Amino acid sequence: MSDDPFPQQLPTLQRLGVDEPTLTSATEVAEVATTWFNAFSSAVASSDIATILDLFLEDGFWKDTLAFTWDFRTIEGREAIRNLLDHRLAPTGFINLRLCHEPFLAPQLLKFFPDLVLLRLSFEFDTKVGRGAAVCHLVPVPGSRWKAYSLYTCLQSLNDFPEQIGPLRQLAAEHGTWEERRRREVELADGDPTVLVIGAGHNGLEVAARLKYLGVSYLVIEKKARVGDNWRDRYKALALHTPVWQSQTAYLPFPPTWPVYSPARKLANWLESYAEYLELNVWTSSVITKTEWNDNLKTWTVEINRGGKDTRTFKVKHLVFATGFGGRPILPDIPGKEDFKGEILHSSEFTSAAHYIGKKAVVVGTGTSGHDIAQDFFNHGVGVTICQRSSTHIMSVEAIRELFGVLFNDTIPTDIADVYHTSLPYPLVKRIRQRIVPHSAQTTDKEVLDGLAKVGFKTNLGPYGAGLVHLLYSKGGGYYVDAGTTKHVINGDIKLKSGSAIERFTEKGVMFADGTELEVDVVVFATGYGDQRDSMRELCGPQVADKVNKVWGLTKEGDVNSIFRDSGHEGLWFAVGTLSHTNLACSFTFLTSPCRQKVISRWRVSTAAILRSRLKPAS
């Protein structure tokens, strides 16, 4: 574990030197929460930093989303927290702290394990520029006291840019003028947009929705012919492997009739309707032909070809790349391709196994796409072999449900579940997973994993034994949430080749390093995608691209690199992540305000970041 970038330990009862708390009622829990909160609030009001620090564990965390730092930060340890407060407490204007007692937000005792007990409380606050929400996790310490192990603060709304929903929605009736107004909006007839969003997938559309209802002019461009084609054009068997409760959309949540696991083409239709119902300005069949950054004016000049006919040039302040998860498809360079008489394609090009009935196929790669495509071949009666290049983390949908179901279900509002999951610092999340994942492997998933091992399919528990969390952040792949394909690998319906890589193509198939040859008619490489910055480099050129930081992966603090935060180049942003990722894994969510019942979601973070230049916060 010496190479573990997050070596922090859990605040167990043994480490803290205390017995299990004997709080037996909600009243007692609320009393503990109120005592800590009153002391914290009083110390904040008097700018008593020493007292604030004494309310934290020595190795406690302060995680912040824009409220104090205008960034995503996870500050660890009292001295680092002292530095944060010395520089940002007064300029932020951290005032009007209000403890929450409403349903789902009231203080609660959480027993993660017999030796790990946290008390969670939520509160609201104001700053000089807006309103915020916070979640604090307390732990017991000697002397019958409780101290903060982690505090999460997030900016919830901006005073100067109120969201145009509810009582602030459009009040005046439009008698015969709506169509013309929408035409002018979509055509940008009244001036250039402030923000240009590239890509009309779920990320681009939700960013656009937040920008629209915060009063920021924008345009979304999409190279495909229809909104949703980025899902529609992928393989027909594709469906989400994350449940509906983790995959909601801003302003327009899925109805209660929506399936738990959405088919890709159903989601595509939803996104197309989403853009229409929310009146988003989207140009389809449109591509950027030229970009130029003016460092003096801090603006982009962008030339857009629309539909292969008209060309428009805009000057915008911000470019948001919402071009999907990953860069260019990775297709291994294997000798002998010119000799092979069959078909070679990447999973991004694969549509349906119906085109290959009566043939034989091999799928290279055992992540999500590899399993899905192999299943599609099997469903169509096509003989298929799945080729495993390295071990894969396998977790069943049942185990995922056990892992996330406590928060993500039909009872707890998704936005509250989002923020509770987001509120914990990544080192704690990882350590909790390091206990849960092996337990699931030995219980819920034992039969499946044992069966895979018997047929030679290599599995792992993820980096550091923490499951798919670290795989998602570090690689964006290398795992499969089992929706039923593994049983076909185990019983031999889907054949397996593991332990030997493809060395070259032959006229009739592929030759492996161990000397065996597999005769096939089609080879599908489910081998992932390249750098997230690929499309940006193509559009903006090397001079801009060379300034951009790493996109994706974790920082030393456990936050995500360059996603909805400073990318290294002014006016250039990345909106990246799956529907489930943006809810679960990243710090892009905000707490639902219990007083106003106004949903504040992850996407306001990106728009708040864009708006912050207007606010000119104190340094």
Coordinates of C-alpha atoms in Angstrom, one line a residue:
M1 CA 0.0 0.0 0.0
S2 CA 3.0 2.3 0.0
D3 CA 2.1 3.6 -3.5
D4 CA -1.5 4.4 -2.4
P5 CA -2.1 8.1 -3.1
F6 CA -4.8 8.2 -0.4
P7 CA -3.3 6.4 2.6
Q8 CA -5.7 8.1 5.1
Q9 CA -7.4 5.8 7.6
L10 CA -11.0 5.6 8.7
P11 CA -12.0 7.3 12.0
T12 CA -12.9 4.1 13.7
L13 CA -14.0 3.9 17.3
Q14 CA -10.7 2.1 18.1
R15 CA -8.6 4.9 16.5
L16 CA -10.7 7.5 18.3
G17 CA -10.3 5.7 21.6
V18 CA -14.0 5.6 22.4
D19 CA -16.8 3.0 22.8
E20 CA -19.8 2.9 20.5
P21 CA -22.1 5.9 21.2
T22 CA -25.3 5.1 23.1
L23 CA -27.6 7.6 21.4
T24 CA -30.9 5.8 21.3
S25 CA -33.4 8.4 20.0
A26 CA -33.7 11.0 17.3
T27 CA -33.9 13.6 20.1
E28 CA -30.5 12.6 21.5
V29 CA -29.0 12.7 18.0
A30 CA -30.5 16.2 17.4
E31 CA -29.1 17.4 20.7
V32 CA -25.6 16.3 19.8
A33 CA -25.9 17.9 16.4
T34 CA -27.3 21.2 17.9
T35 CA -24.5 21.4 20.5
W36 CA -21.8 21.1 17.9
F37 CA -23.6 23.4 15.4
N38 CA -24.2 26.1 17.9
A39 CA -20.5 26.1 18.9
F40 CA -19.4 26.2 15.3
S41 CA -21.9 28.9 14.3
S42 CA -20.9 31.1 17.3
A43 CA -17.2 30.7 16.5
V44 CA -17.8 31.6 12.8
A45 CA -19.8 34.7 13.8
S46 CA -17.0 35.9 15.9
S47 CA -14.3 34.8 13.5
D48 CA -12.7 32.7 16.2
I49 CA -10.6 30.4 14.0
A50 CA -9.0 28.7 17.0
T51 CA -12.4 27.5 18.3
I52 CA -13.5 26.4 14.8
L53 CA -10.4 24.3 14.5
D54 CA -10.9 22.7 17.9
L55 CA -14.3 21.5 16.6
F56 CA -12.5 19.4 14.0
L57 CA -10.4 16.2 14.3
E58 CA -6.7 16.8 13.9
D59 CA -6.9 14.9 10.6
G60 CA -10.4 16.2 9.6
F61 CA -11.5 17.4 6.2
W62 CA -13.1 20.6 4.8
K63 CA -14.5 19.9 1.3
D64 CA -15.6 22.9 -0.7
T65 CA -17.5 23.5 -3.9
L66 CA -17.2 27.1 -4.9
A67 CA -18.4 28.6 -1.7
F68 CA -15.0 29.4 -0.1
T69 CA -12.5 28.6 -2.8
W70 CA -14.3 29.2 -6.2
D71 CA -13.1 25.7 -7.0
F72 CA -13.4 22.1 -6.0
R73 CA -11.1 21.5 -3.1
T74 CA -10.7 19.0 -0.3
I75 CA -8.6 20.5 2.5
E76 CA -7.1 18.0 4.9
G77 CA -5.9 18.5 8.5
R78 CA -6.3 21.4 10.9
E79 CA -3.3 23.4 9.7
A80 CA -4.6 23.3 6.1
I81 CA -8.1 24.2 7.3
R82 CA -6.5 27.1 9.3
N83 CA -4.9 28.4 6.1
L84 CA -8.2 28.2 4.3
L85 CA -10.0 30.2 7.1
D86 CA -7.2 32.7 7.4
H87 CA -7.5 33.6 3.8
R88 CA -11.1 33.0 2.9
L89 CA -13.4 33.2 6.0
A90 CA -13.7 37.1 6.0
P91 CA -13.8 37.6 2.2
T92 CA -16.4 34.9 1.8
G93 CA -18.9 36.4 4.3
F94 CA -19.9 33.1 5.9
I95 CA -23.1 34.2 7.7
N96 CA -26.7 33.2 8.7
L97 CA -26.0 29.6 9.4
R98 CA -29.2 27.6 9.9
L99 CA -29.4 24.0 11.0
C100 CA -31.8 21.8 9.0
H101 CA -34.4 19.6 10.7
E102 CA -36.6 18.8 7.7
P103 CA -37.3 15.2 6.5
F104 CA -34.2 13.6 5.0
L105 CA -32.1 16.5 6.2
A106 CA -32.5 16.2 10.0
P107 CA -29.4 15.0 12.0
Q108 CA -29.0 11.2 11.7
L109 CA -26.7 8.6 13.3
L110 CA -25.0 6.5 10.6
K111 CA -23.5 3.1 11.5
F112 CA -21.4 2.2 8.5
F113 CA -19.8 -0.7 10.3
P114 CA -19.7 -1.8 13.9
D115 CA -16.5 0.2 14.4
L116 CA -17.4 3.2 12.2
V117 CA -20.2 5.6 13.5
L118 CA -20.8 9.1 12.1
L119 CA -23.4 11.6 13.0
R120 CA -24.6 13.6 9.9
L121 CA -26.1 17.1 10.1
S122 CA -27.0 19.6 7.4
F123 CA -27.2 23.4 7.5
E124 CA -27.7 26.3 5.1
F125 CA -25.6 29.5 5.0
D126 CA -25.2 32.8 3.2
T127 CA -22.2 34.4 1.6
K128 CA -21.5 37.8 0.1
V129 CA -22.4 36.4 -3.4
G130 CA -25.0 33.8 -2.7
R131 CA -26.5 31.1 -0.6
G132 CA -25.1 27.7 0.2
A133 CA -25.6 24.4 1.9
A134 CA -23.4 22.2 4.0
V135 CA -23.2 18.7 5.3
C136 CA -21.1 17.8 8.3
H137 CA -20.1 14.3 9.6
L138 CA -19.2 14.2 13.3
V139 CA -17.4 11.4 15.2
P140 CA -17.3 10.7 18.9
V141 CA -14.1 11.6 20.9
P142 CA -13.1 11.0 24.5
G143 CA -14.9 13.2 27.1
S144 CA -18.4 12.6 25.6
R145 CA -17.7 15.1 22.9
W146 CA -18.2 15.0 19.2
K147 CA -15.9 16.6 16.6
A148 CA -16.1 17.1 12.8
Y149 CA -14.4 14.5 10.7
S150 CA -15.6 16.2 7.5
L151 CA -17.4 19.4 6.5
Y152 CA -18.7 19.9 3.0
T153 CA -19.7 23.5 1.9
C154 CA -21.2 24.3 -1.5
L155 CA -22.4 27.4 -3.2
Q156 CA -26.1 26.9 -3.9
S157 CA -27.3 30.0 -5.7
L158 CA -26.0 33.4 -6.8
N159 CA -27.6 36.6 -5.6
D160 CA -27.1 38.5 -8.8
F161 CA -28.2 35.7 -11.0
P162 CA -31.4 34.1 -9.6
E163 CA -32.7 31.1 -11.3
Q164 CA -35.7 31.8 -13.5
I165 CA -37.9 29.0 -12.1
G166 CA -40.9 28.9 -9.8
P167 CA -42.0 32.4 -8.9
L168 CA -39.4 33.9 -11.2
R169 CA -40.5 32.0 -14.3
Q170 CA -42.0 34.0 -17.2
L171 CA -45.3 35.4 -16.0
A172 CA -46.6 37.2 -19.1
A173 CA -48.8 35.4 -21.6
E174 CA -47.6 35.3 -25.2
H175 CA -50.4 35.8 -27.7
G176 CA -49.0 34.8 -31.1
T177 CA -45.4 35.9 -30.4
W178 CA -43.9 32.7 -28.9
E179 CA -42.8 31.1 -32.2
E180 CA -41.1 34.3 -33.4
R181 CA -39.4 34.7 -30.1
R182 CA -38.1 31.2 -30.2
R183 CA -36.9 31.6 -33.8
R184 CA -34.9 34.7 -32.8
E185 CA -33.4 32.9 -29.8
V186 CA -32.3 29.8 -31.7
E187 CA -30.9 31.9 -34.6
L188 CA -29.0 34.2 -32.2
A189 CA -30.7 37.1 -34.0
D190 CA -30.0 39.6 -31.2
G191 CA -26.3 39.1 -30.7
D192 CA -23.5 36.6 -30.1
P193 CA -23.8 34.1 -27.2
T194 CA -21.7 34.4 -24.1
V195 CA -21.1 30.6 -24.1
L196 CA -20.7 28.1 -26.9
V197 CA -21.4 24.5 -25.8
I198 CA -19.9 21.9 -28.1
G199 CA -22.0 18.7 -28.0
A200 CA -25.7 18.1 -27.4
G201 CA -25.4 15.0 -25.3
H202 CA -26.7 14.9 -21.7
N203 CA -23.8 17.0 -20.4
G204 CA -24.2 19.7 -23.1
L205 CA -27.9 19.9 -22.8
E206 CA -28.0 20.2 -19.0
V207 CA -25.3 22.9 -19.0
A208 CA -27.4 24.8 -21.6
A209 CA -30.5 24.4 -19.5
R210 CA -28.8 25.9 -16.4
L211 CA -27.3 28.7 -18.5
K212 CA -30.7 29.5 -20.0
Y213 CA -32.5 29.7 -16.7
L214 CA -29.7 31.7 -15.1
G215 CA -30.1 34.3 -17.9
V216 CA -26.8 33.6 -19.7
S217 CA -26.9 33.6 -23.5
Y218 CA -25.6 30.4 -25.1
L219 CA -25.7 28.2 -28.1
V220 CA -25.2 24.4 -28.3
I221 CA -23.8 22.9 -31.5
E222 CA -24.1 19.2 -32.4
K223 CA -22.4 17.6 -35.4
K224 CA -25.0 14.8 -35.6
A225 CA -28.3 15.3 -37.4
R226 CA -30.5 14.9 -34.3
V227 CA -30.2 15.6 -30.6
G228 CA -29.7 12.1 -29.0
D229 CA -27.9 10.6 -31.9
N230 CA -24.8 10.2 -29.8
W231 CA -26.8 7.5 -28.0
R232 CA -29.0 6.5 -30.9
D233 CA -26.0 5.7 -33.2
R234 CA -24.3 3.4 -30.8
Y235 CA -24.9 -0.4 -30.7
K236 CA -28.6 -1.2 -30.4
A237 CA -28.2 -3.4 -27.3
L238 CA -26.8 -0.5 -25.2
A239 CA -28.6 0.3 -22.0
L240 CA -27.5 2.2 -18.9
H241 CA -26.0 0.0 -16.2
T242 CA -26.8 2.6 -13.5
P243 CA -30.3 2.8 -12.1
V244 CA -32.7 5.7 -12.7
W245 CA -32.3 7.2 -9.3
Q246 CA -28.7 8.0 -10.1
S247 CA -29.4 9.3 -13.6
Q248 CA -31.9 12.1 -13.4
T249 CA -31.9 15.2 -15.6
A250 CA -32.1 18.9 -14.4
Y251 CA -35.6 20.6 -14.4
L252 CA -37.2 17.6 -16.1
P253 CA -36.7 14.4 -14.1
F254 CA -37.7 11.0 -15.5
P255 CA -41.3 10.1 -14.7
P256 CA -42.0 7.4 -12.1
T257 CA -42.8 4.9 -14.9
W258 CA -39.3 5.1 -16.3
P259 CA -37.4 1.8 -16.3
V260 CA -34.7 1.3 -13.8
Y261 CA -32.1 0.7 -16.6
S262 CA -32.8 3.0 -19.5
P263 CA -32.3 1.6 -23.0
A264 CA -29.9 3.9 -24.9
R265 CA -32.4 4.7 -27.7
K266 CA -35.1 5.6 -25.2
L267 CA -32.7 7.9 -23.5
A268 CA -31.8 9.4 -26.9
N269 CA -35.5 10.3 -27.5
W270 CA -35.8 11.7 -24.0
L271 CA -32.8 14.1 -24.6
E272 CA -34.4 15.2 -27.9
S273 CA -37.6 16.0 -26.1
Y274 CA -35.7 17.6 -23.2
A275 CA -34.1 20.1 -25.6
E276 CA -37.5 20.9 -27.1
Y277 CA -39.5 21.2 -23.8
L278 CA -36.8 23.3 -22.1
E279 CA -36.5 25.5 -25.3
L280 CA -32.8 25.1 -25.6
N281 CA -30.9 26.8 -28.5
V282 CA -29.4 23.8 -30.4
W283 CA -27.9 23.7 -33.9
T284 CA -27.6 20.2 -35.2
S285 CA -25.5 19.1 -38.2
S286 CA -23.2 21.9 -37.2
V287 CA -19.4 21.9 -36.8
I288 CA -16.7 24.4 -35.8
T289 CA -14.4 25.2 -38.7
K290 CA -12.1 27.7 -37.0
T291 CA -11.4 29.0 -33.5
E292 CA -9.1 31.8 -32.4
W293 CA -8.4 33.0 -28.8
N294 CA -7.8 36.7 -28.2
D295 CA -5.8 37.0 -25.0
N296 CA -6.2 40.7 -24.8
L297 CA -10.0 40.7 -25.1
K298 CA -10.4 37.3 -23.4
T299 CA -12.7 36.1 -26.2
W300 CA -13.0 33.3 -28.7
T301 CA -13.7 34.0 -32.3
V302 CA -15.5 30.9 -33.6
E303 CA -16.6 30.0 -37.1
I304 CA -19.4 27.5 -37.4
N305 CA -20.7 25.7 -40.5
R306 CA -24.4 24.9 -40.1
G307 CA -25.8 22.1 -42.1
G308 CA -23.0 22.2 -44.7
K309 CA -24.5 25.5 -46.0
D310 CA -24.4 28.6 -43.9
T311 CA -21.4 29.8 -41.9
R312 CA -21.7 32.1 -38.9
T313 CA -18.9 33.7 -36.9
F314 CA -19.4 34.5 -33.2
K315 CA -17.3 36.1 -30.5
V316 CA -17.9 34.3 -27.2
K317 CA -16.4 34.4 -23.8
H318 CA -16.5 30.6 -23.1
L319 CA -16.2 27.3 -24.9
V320 CA -17.6 24.3 -23.1
F321 CA -16.5 20.9 -24.5
A322 CA -19.3 18.4 -23.9
T323 CA -18.1 16.0 -26.5
G324 CA -18.4 12.8 -24.6
F325 CA -16.5 10.5 -22.3
G326 CA -13.0 9.9 -23.8
G327 CA -11.3 11.0 -27.0
R328 CA -10.7 9.2 -30.2
P329 CA -11.4 5.4 -30.3
I330 CA -8.4 3.3 -29.5
L331 CA -7.8 0.6 -32.2
P332 CA -4.7 -1.5 -31.5
D333 CA -2.2 -1.6 -34.3
I334 CA -1.9 -5.4 -34.9
P335 CA 0.0 -6.7 -37.9
G336 CA -1.7 -8.5 -40.8
K337 CA -4.9 -6.5 -41.1
E338 CA -4.4 -6.3 -44.8
D339 CA -4.5 -10.1 -45.0
F340 CA -7.7 -10.6 -43.0
K341 CA -10.7 -11.3 -45.2
G342 CA -13.2 -10.4 -42.6
E343 CA -14.3 -7.1 -41.0
I344 CA -12.4 -5.1 -38.3
L345 CA -14.2 -2.4 -36.3
H346 CA -14.1 -0.5 -33.0
S347 CA -17.0 -0.8 -30.6
S348 CA -18.0 2.8 -31.4
E349 CA -18.7 1.7 -35.0
F350 CA -20.6 -1.5 -34.1
T351 CA -24.4 -1.2 -34.3
S352 CA -26.0 -4.7 -34.2
A353 CA -25.2 -8.3 -34.3
A354 CA -28.1 -8.8 -36.7
H355 CA -25.7 -7.9 -39.5
Y356 CA -23.5 -10.9 -38.7
I357 CA -26.0 -13.8 -38.4
G358 CA -24.4 -17.0 -39.6
K359 CA -20.8 -15.7 -39.0
K360 CA -18.3 -16.0 -36.2
A361 CA -17.1 -13.1 -34.1
V362 CA -14.5 -12.2 -31.6
V363 CA -14.8 -9.3 -29.2
V364 CA -11.5 -7.9 -27.8
G365 CA -12.0 -6.3 -24.4
T366 CA -13.9 -7.3 -21.3
G367 CA -15.2 -4.0 -20.0
T368 CA -18.8 -2.8 -20.3
S369 CA -18.9 -2.5 -24.1
G370 CA -17.1 -5.8 -24.6
H371 CA -19.7 -7.7 -22.5
D372 CA -22.7 -5.9 -24.1
I373 CA -21.5 -6.6 -27.6
A374 CA -20.7 -10.2 -26.8
Q375 CA -24.2 -10.6 -25.4
D376 CA -25.7 -9.1 -28.5
F377 CA -23.9 -11.6 -30.7
F378 CA -25.1 -14.4 -28.5
N379 CA -28.7 -13.1 -28.6
H380 CA -28.6 -13.2 -32.4
G381 CA -27.1 -16.7 -32.5
V382 CA -23.7 -15.6 -33.7
G383 CA -20.8 -17.7 -32.4
V384 CA -18.7 -15.3 -30.3
T385 CA -15.5 -15.4 -28.3
I386 CA -14.6 -12.7 -25.9
C387 CA -10.9 -12.0 -25.6
Q388 CA -9.6 -10.8 -22.2
R389 CA -6.4 -8.8 -22.3
S390 CA -6.2 -8.1 -18.5
S391 CA -8.2 -8.8 -15.4
T392 CA -11.6 -7.0 -15.1
H393 CA -13.5 -5.8 -12.0
I394 CA -16.9 -7.5 -12.0
M395 CA -19.8 -6.4 -9.8
S396 CA -23.4 -7.5 -10.1
V397 CA -26.3 -5.2 -10.3
E398 CA -27.4 -6.7 -7.0
A399 CA -24.1 -5.8 -5.4
I400 CA -24.4 -2.2 -6.8
R401 CA -27.9 -2.0 -5.4
E402 CA -26.6 -3.0 -2.0
L403 CA -23.8 -0.5 -2.3
F404 CA -25.9 2.5 -3.3
G405 CA -29.4 1.5 -2.5
V406 CA -29.4 3.0 1.0
L407 CA -29.2 6.5 -0.6
F408 CA -30.5 6.0 -4.1
N409 CA -34.1 4.7 -4.1
D410 CA -37.7 5.7 -4.5
T411 CA -37.9 7.2 -1.1
I412 CA -35.0 9.7 -0.8
P413 CA -35.1 12.5 -3.3
T414 CA -32.2 12.0 -5.8
D415 CA -30.8 15.5 -5.2
I416 CA -30.5 14.9 -1.5
A417 CA -28.9 11.5 -2.1
D418 CA -26.5 13.1 -4.5
V419 CA -25.2 15.6 -2.1
Y420 CA -24.9 13.2 0.8
H421 CA -22.7 11.0 -1.4
T422 CA -20.8 13.9 -2.7
S423 CA -20.2 15.3 0.8
L424 CA -17.7 12.7 1.9
P425 CA -14.1 13.2 1.0
Y426 CA -12.7 10.7 -1.5
P427 CA -10.2 9.1 0.9
L428 CA -13.1 8.2 3.2
V429 CA -15.2 6.9 0.3
K430 CA -12.3 4.7 -0.9
R431 CA -11.7 3.2 2.6
I432 CA -15.3 2.4 3.0
R433 CA -15.3 0.7 -0.4
Q434 CA -12.2 -1.3 0.6
R435 CA -14.4 -3.0 3.2
I436 CA -17.6 -3.3 1.2
V437 CA -16.2 -4.5 -2.1
P438 CA -14.3 -7.6 -0.7
H439 CA -17.4 -8.5 1.4
S440 CA -19.7 -8.3 -1.7
A441 CA -17.2 -10.5 -3.6
Q442 CA -17.4 -13.1 -0.8
T443 CA -21.1 -13.0 -0.5
T444 CA -23.4 -11.5 -3.1
D445 CA -21.1 -12.1 -6.0
K446 CA -19.2 -15.2 -4.8
E447 CA -21.0 -17.7 -7.1
V448 CA -20.4 -15.6 -10.2
L449 CA -16.8 -14.8 -9.4
D450 CA -16.0 -18.4 -8.6
G451 CA -17.7 -19.5 -11.8
L452 CA -15.6 -17.0 -13.8
A453 CA -12.4 -18.2 -12.2
K454 CA -13.2 -21.8 -13.1
V455 CA -13.3 -20.9 -16.8
G456 CA -10.2 -18.8 -16.6
F457 CA -11.7 -15.3 -16.6
K458 CA -9.5 -13.1 -14.5
T459 CA -11.1 -10.7 -12.1
N460 CA -9.9 -8.1 -9.6
L461 CA -11.3 -6.0 -6.8
G462 CA -10.3 -2.7 -8.4
P463 CA -7.2 -0.6 -7.6
Y464 CA -6.4 -0.9 -3.9
G465 CA -9.4 -3.2 -3.5
A466 CA -11.8 -0.3 -3.7
G467 CA -13.9 -1.5 -6.6
L468 CA -15.0 0.5 -9.6
V469 CA -14.7 3.9 -7.9
H470 CA -11.0 4.3 -8.5
L471 CA -11.3 2.6 -11.9
L472 CA -13.9 5.1 -13.0
Y473 CA -11.8 8.1 -11.9
S474 CA -8.5 6.8 -13.2
K475 CA -9.3 4.9 -16.3
G476 CA -13.0 5.4 -17.0
G477 CA -13.2 1.7 -17.6
G478 CA -11.8 -1.7 -16.7
Y479 CA -15.0 -2.9 -15.1
Y480 CA -18.4 -4.4 -15.9
V481 CA -21.6 -4.1 -13.9
D482 CA -23.0 -7.5 -14.6
A483 CA -26.5 -7.3 -16.2
G484 CA -26.5 -11.0 -17.1
T485 CA -23.7 -11.7 -19.5
T486 CA -21.3 -13.4 -17.2
K487 CA -23.5 -16.5 -16.9
H488 CA -23.0 -17.0 -20.6
V489 CA -19.3 -16.8 -20.2
I490 CA -19.4 -19.3 -17.3
N491 CA -21.6 -21.8 -19.1
G492 CA -19.6 -21.5 -22.4
D493 CA -22.3 -19.9 -24.5
I494 CA -19.8 -17.1 -25.0
K495 CA -16.4 -18.6 -25.4
L496 CA -13.4 -17.1 -23.6
K497 CA -9.8 -16.5 -24.7
S498 CA -7.7 -15.2 -21.8
G499 CA -4.0 -15.1 -21.0
S500 CA -2.7 -14.6 -24.5
A501 CA -2.9 -11.5 -26.6
I502 CA -3.6 -11.3 -30.4
E503 CA -0.2 -11.3 -32.1
R504 CA -1.4 -10.8 -35.7
F505 CA -4.3 -11.2 -38.1
T506 CA -4.4 -14.1 -40.5
E507 CA -6.4 -14.5 -43.7
K508 CA -9.2 -16.4 -41.8
G509 CA -8.9 -14.9 -38.3
V510 CA -6.5 -14.0 -35.5
M511 CA -3.3 -15.7 -34.2
F512 CA -2.6 -15.4 -30.5
A513 CA 0.8 -15.2 -28.9
D514 CA 0.4 -18.8 -27.6
G515 CA 0.3 -20.1 -31.2
T516 CA -3.4 -20.8 -31.4
E517 CA -5.5 -19.5 -34.2
L518 CA -9.2 -18.5 -34.0
E519 CA -11.1 -18.4 -37.3
V520 CA -13.6 -15.5 -37.3
D521 CA -15.5 -13.3 -39.7
V522 CA -15.6 -10.1 -37.6
V523 CA -13.3 -8.6 -34.9
V524 CA -14.8 -5.9 -32.7
F525 CA -12.3 -4.0 -30.6
A526 CA -13.9 -2.8 -27.3
T527 CA -10.7 -1.2 -26.4
G528 CA -11.7 2.2 -25.1
Y529 CA -11.0 5.8 -26.0
G530 CA -8.1 8.2 -26.0
D531 CA -7.5 11.5 -24.2
Q532 CA -10.4 13.6 -23.3
R533 CA -8.6 16.6 -24.9
D534 CA -8.5 15.0 -28.4
S535 CA -11.5 16.9 -29.8
M536 CA -10.4 20.1 -28.1
R537 CA -6.9 19.9 -29.7
E538 CA -8.4 19.3 -33.1
L539 CA -10.6 22.4 -32.8
C540 CA -8.4 24.8 -30.9
G541 CA -4.9 23.8 -32.1
P542 CA -1.7 22.9 -30.2
Q543 CA -1.0 26.4 -28.9
V544 CA -4.2 26.3 -26.9
A545 CA -4.2 22.6 -26.2
D546 CA -0.7 22.6 -24.7
K547 CA -1.9 25.0 -21.9
V548 CA -4.7 22.7 -20.9
N549 CA -4.3 20.6 -17.8
K550 CA -5.0 16.9 -17.6
V551 CA -8.7 16.1 -18.0
W552 CA -10.1 13.4 -15.8
G553 CA -8.3 11.4 -13.1
L554 CA -8.0 12.5 -9.5
T555 CA -6.0 15.4 -8.0
K556 CA -3.9 14.8 -5.0
E557 CA -6.9 16.0 -2.9
G558 CA -9.2 13.5 -4.5
D559 CA -11.1 15.8 -6.7
V560 CA -11.6 15.4 -10.5
N561 CA -9.1 17.1 -12.8
S562 CA -10.4 20.0 -15.0
I563 CA -14.1 18.9 -15.0
F564 CA -16.2 22.1 -14.5
R565 CA -13.2 23.8 -13.1
D566 CA -10.1 25.6 -14.3
S567 CA -8.7 23.8 -17.3
G568 CA -5.5 25.7 -17.5
H569 CA -6.8 28.0 -20.3
E570 CA -9.1 30.9 -19.7
G571 CA -12.6 30.5 -21.1
L572 CA -12.2 26.8 -21.9
W573 CA -14.2 24.2 -19.9
F574 CA -14.9 20.5 -20.0
A575 CA -18.4 19.0 -19.2
V576 CA -17.6 15.3 -19.0
G577 CA -19.2 12.3 -17.3
T578 CA -21.9 9.7 -17.5
L579 CA -25.4 10.4 -16.1
S580 CA -24.5 8.3 -13.1
H581 CA -21.1 9.8 -12.7
T582 CA -22.4 13.4 -12.6
N583 CA -24.7 12.4 -9.8
L584 CA -22.5 10.0 -7.8
A585 CA -18.8 10.4 -8.3
C586 CA -18.1 14.1 -8.8
S587 CA -18.5 17.1 -6.6
F588 CA -21.0 18.8 -8.9
T589 CA -24.2 18.5 -6.8
F590 CA -25.9 20.9 -4.5
L591 CA -28.3 20.3 -1.6
T592 CA -32.0 20.8 -2.1
S593 CA -33.0 23.9 -0.1
P594 CA -35.6 22.6 2.5
C595 CA -37.1 26.1 2.9
R596 CA -37.8 26.7 -0.7
Q597 CA -37.9 23.1 -2.0
K598 CA -35.8 24.3 -5.0
V599 CA -33.7 21.7 -6.6
I600 CA -30.1 22.9 -7.0
S601 CA -28.1 20.3 -9.0
R602 CA -24.7 19.6 -10.2
W603 CA -25.0 21.7 -13.3
R604 CA -25.2 25.0 -11.5
V605 CA -21.6 24.5 -10.6
S606 CA -20.5 24.9 -14.2
T607 CA -22.6 27.9 -14.8
A608 CA -21.6 29.5 -11.5
A609 CA -18.0 29.0 -12.5
I610 CA -18.7 30.8 -15.8
L611 CA -20.5 33.6 -14.0
R612 CA -17.9 34.1 -11.3
S613 CA -15.9 36.5 -13.6
R614 CA -18.8 38.9 -13.4
L615 CA -18.9 38.6 -9.6
K616 CA -15.2 39.5 -9.1
P617 CA -14.9 37.8 -5.7
A618 CA -12.3 39.0 -3.3
S619 CA -9.0 37.1 -3.6

